[in-house]
Coordinates of C-alpha atoms in Angstrom, one line a residue:
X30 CA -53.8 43.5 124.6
X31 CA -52.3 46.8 124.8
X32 CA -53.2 49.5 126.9
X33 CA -54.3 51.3 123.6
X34 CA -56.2 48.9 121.8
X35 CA -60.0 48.4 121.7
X36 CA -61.5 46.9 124.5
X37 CA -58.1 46.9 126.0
X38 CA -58.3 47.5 130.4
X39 CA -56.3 50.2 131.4
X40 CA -54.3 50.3 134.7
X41 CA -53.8 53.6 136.3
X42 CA -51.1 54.1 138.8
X43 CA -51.9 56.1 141.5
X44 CA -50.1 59.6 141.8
X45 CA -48.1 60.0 145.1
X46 CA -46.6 63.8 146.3
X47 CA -43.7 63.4 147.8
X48 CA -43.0 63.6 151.4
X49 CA -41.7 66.4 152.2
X50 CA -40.4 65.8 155.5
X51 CA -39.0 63.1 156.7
X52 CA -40.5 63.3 160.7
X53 CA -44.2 63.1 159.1
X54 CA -43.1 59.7 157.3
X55 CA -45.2 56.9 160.1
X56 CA -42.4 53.8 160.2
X57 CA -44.0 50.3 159.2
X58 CA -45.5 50.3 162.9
X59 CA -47.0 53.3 162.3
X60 CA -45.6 56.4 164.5
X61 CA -43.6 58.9 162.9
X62 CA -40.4 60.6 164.4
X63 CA -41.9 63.8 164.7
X64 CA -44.9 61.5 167.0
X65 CA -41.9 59.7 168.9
X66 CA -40.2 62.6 169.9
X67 CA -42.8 64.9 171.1
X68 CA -44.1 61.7 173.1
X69 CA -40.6 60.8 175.0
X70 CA -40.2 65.0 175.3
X71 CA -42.4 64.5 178.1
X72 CA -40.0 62.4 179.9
X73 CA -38.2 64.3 182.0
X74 CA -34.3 63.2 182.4
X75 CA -31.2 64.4 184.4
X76 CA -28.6 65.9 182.4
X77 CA -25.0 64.3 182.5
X78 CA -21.8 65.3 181.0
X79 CA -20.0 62.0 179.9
X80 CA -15.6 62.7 179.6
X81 CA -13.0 60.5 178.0
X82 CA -9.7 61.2 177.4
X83 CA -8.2 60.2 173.9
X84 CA -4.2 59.2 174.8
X85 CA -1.8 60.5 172.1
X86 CA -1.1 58.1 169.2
X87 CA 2.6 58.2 170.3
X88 CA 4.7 59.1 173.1
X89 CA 6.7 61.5 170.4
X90 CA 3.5 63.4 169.2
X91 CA 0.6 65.2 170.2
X92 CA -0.9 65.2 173.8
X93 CA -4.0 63.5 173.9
X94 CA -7.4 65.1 173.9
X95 CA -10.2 65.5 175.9
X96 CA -13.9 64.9 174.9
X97 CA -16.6 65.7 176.3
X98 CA -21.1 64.8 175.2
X99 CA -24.0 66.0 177.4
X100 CA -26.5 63.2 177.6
X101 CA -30.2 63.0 178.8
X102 CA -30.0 58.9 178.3
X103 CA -28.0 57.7 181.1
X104 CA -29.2 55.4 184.0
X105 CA -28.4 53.2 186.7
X106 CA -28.7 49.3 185.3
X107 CA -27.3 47.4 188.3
X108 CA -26.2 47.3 192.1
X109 CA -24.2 44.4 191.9
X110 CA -22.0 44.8 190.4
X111 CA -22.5 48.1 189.7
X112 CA -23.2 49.0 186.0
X113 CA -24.9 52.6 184.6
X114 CA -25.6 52.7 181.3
X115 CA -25.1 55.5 178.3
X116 CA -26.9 55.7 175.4
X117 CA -24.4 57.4 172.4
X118 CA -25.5 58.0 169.1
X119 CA -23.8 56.1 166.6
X120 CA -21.2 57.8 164.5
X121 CA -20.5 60.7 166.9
X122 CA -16.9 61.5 168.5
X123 CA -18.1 60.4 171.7
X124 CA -19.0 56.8 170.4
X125 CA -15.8 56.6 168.0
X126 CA -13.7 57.2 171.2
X127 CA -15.8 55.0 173.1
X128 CA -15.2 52.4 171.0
X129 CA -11.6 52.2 171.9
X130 CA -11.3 53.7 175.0
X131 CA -12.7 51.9 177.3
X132 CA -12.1 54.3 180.4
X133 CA -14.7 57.1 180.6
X134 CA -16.4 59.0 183.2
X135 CA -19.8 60.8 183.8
X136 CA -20.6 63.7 186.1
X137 CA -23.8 64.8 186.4
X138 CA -24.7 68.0 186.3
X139 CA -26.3 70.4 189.0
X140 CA -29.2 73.2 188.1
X141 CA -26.2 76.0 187.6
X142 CA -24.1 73.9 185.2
X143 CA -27.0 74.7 182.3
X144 CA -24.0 76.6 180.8
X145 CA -22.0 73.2 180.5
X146 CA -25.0 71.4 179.5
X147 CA -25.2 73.5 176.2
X148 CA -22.1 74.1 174.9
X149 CA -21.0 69.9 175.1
X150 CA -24.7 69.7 173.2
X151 CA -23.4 71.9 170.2
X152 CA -23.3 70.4 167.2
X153 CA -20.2 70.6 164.6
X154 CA -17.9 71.4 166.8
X155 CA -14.1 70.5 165.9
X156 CA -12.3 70.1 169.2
X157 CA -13.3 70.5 173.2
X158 CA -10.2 71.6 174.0
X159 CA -11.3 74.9 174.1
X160 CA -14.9 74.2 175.9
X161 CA -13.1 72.8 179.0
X162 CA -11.1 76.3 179.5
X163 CA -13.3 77.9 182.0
X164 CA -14.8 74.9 183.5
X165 CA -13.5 73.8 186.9
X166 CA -12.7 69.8 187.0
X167 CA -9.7 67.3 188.1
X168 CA -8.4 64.3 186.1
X169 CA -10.1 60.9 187.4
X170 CA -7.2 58.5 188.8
X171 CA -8.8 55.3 187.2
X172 CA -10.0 56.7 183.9
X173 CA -7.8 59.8 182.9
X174 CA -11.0 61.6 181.8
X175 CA -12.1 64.8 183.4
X176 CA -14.3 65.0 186.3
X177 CA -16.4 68.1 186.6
X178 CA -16.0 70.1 189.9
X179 CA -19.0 71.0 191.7
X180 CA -20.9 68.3 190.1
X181 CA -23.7 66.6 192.2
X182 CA -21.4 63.1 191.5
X183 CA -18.8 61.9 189.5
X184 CA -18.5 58.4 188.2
X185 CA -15.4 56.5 186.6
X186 CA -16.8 54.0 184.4
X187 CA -14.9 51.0 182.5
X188 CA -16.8 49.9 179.5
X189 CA -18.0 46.0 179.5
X190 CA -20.5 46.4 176.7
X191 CA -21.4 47.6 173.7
X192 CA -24.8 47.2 172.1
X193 CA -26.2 48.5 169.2
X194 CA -29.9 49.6 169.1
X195 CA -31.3 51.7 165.7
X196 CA -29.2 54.7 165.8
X197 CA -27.4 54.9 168.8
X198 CA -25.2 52.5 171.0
X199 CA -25.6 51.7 174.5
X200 CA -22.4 51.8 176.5
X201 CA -22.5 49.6 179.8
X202 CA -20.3 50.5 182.1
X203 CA -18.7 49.3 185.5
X204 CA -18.5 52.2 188.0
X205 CA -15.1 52.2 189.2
X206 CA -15.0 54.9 191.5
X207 CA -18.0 57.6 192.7
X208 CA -18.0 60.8 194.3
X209 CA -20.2 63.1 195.4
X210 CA -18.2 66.6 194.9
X211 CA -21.0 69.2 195.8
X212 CA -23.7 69.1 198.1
X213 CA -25.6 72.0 196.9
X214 CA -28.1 72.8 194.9
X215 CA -30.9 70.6 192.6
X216 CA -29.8 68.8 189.3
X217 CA -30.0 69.6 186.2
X218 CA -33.5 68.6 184.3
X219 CA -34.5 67.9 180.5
X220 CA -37.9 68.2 180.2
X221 CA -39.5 69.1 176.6
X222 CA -36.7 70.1 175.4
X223 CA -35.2 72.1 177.5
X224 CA -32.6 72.8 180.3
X225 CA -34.9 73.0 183.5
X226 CA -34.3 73.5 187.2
X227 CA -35.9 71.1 189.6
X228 CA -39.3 71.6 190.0
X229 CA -39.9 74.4 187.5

C-alpha cells in the first residue's frame, strides 16, 4: 500500500543537521580530526628545515630554484645503512619536487632559528627565493640543496623510497653526508603547537 492509504505503515526518515565542521566528523574508527590532533599536539618534535634544489628545465633558461618546508615529522629509521625519514604532505611543492628530485637535504634547526621555522611554515607562498635572502647557508656538494648555517646538523639525503600513507608521503632517505655546523645552543621544539625552546 501507499504511504497514504488506510491502514497503510508509514516510514519516517530520520532528520540529520548537517555537520558543520569537518574536525567534529569521528572517522569509521571513531576519533575525529579535531581528537587526533589535539592528542599527537602533545608530542613534542624537533623542528627541521628540509632543502632541495629544483635544476633549471634547460641549460638556456631559467636558473633553478630553491625550496625550502619546515617539518616536525622527521626521524632517524636506520644505522645501517643509514636512512632518516620525512613525512611530506601530499600535493605540496616540497613533495612535487621530491618526487623527481631525488637529492635533498635537512638541517635541523637550533632554539634561535624560530624565525626560519615560521616563515618555511607559511602557507600560499609563491616562490622561496626570496625567504632564503637573509638566512646564512652553503650549497651541499652531494645534493645541490641548501644547507643552513649555524644549524645544530646538516644532512644530505638521496631518496630510496617513497610511500604513501592517507595524506602525506614518507620520503626515506640515505644520509649521504652529516655535519654538525654549530655547537651552541638547544634545538628547536614543537610542542602543542608551537615553536618552543628546550625545556620551556
Amino acid at each position: 500500500m501507499w504511504a497514504g492509504a488506510v491502514g497503510a505503515s508509514v516510514f519516517r526518515v530520520p532528520q540529520t543537521t548537517p555537520a558543520t565542521r569537518t574536525d567534529a566528523i569521528p572517522h569509521p574508527e571513531g576519533v575525529s580530526n579535531e581528537e587526533f590532533r589535539a592528542a599527537l599536539a602533545r608530542l613534542a618534535a624537533g623542528v627541521v628545515l628540509v632543502t632541495a634544489h629544483e635544476p633549471p628545465l634547460s641549460a638556456t633558461g631559467p636558473r633553478g630554484e630553491d625550496a625550502g618546508m619546515t617539518a616536525t615529522a622527521f626521524m632517524s629509521v636506520s644505522l645501517d645503512p643509514p636512512l632518516v625519514l620525512v613525512s611530506v604532505r601530499n600535493g605540496s611543492r616540497m613533495d612535487d619536487l621530491l618526487a623527481e628530485q631525488p637529492l635533498w637535504a635537512a638541517s635541523l634547526l637550533t632554539e634561535s632559528q624560530r624565525h626560519v621555522a615560521g616563515r618555511f611554515s607559511m602557507k600560499g607562498r609563491i616562490s622561496d627565493r626570496l625567504l632564503f635572502d637573509d638566512i646564512p647557508y652553503r650549497r651541499g656538494e652531494v645534493s645541490g640543496a641548501l644547507l643552513i648555517g649555524g644549524s645544530l646538523a646538516v644532512l644530505e639525503c638521496r631518496t630510496e623510497q617513497r610511500i604513501e600513507a592517507g595524506d602525506h608521503t614518507l620520503v626515506i632517505g640515505r644520509v649521504l653526508t652529516a655535519e654538525l655546523p654549530s655547537a651552541e645552543g638547544g634545538p628547536l621544539m614543537y610542542f602543542k603547537g608551537r615553536y618552543r625552546q628546550f625545556g620551556s
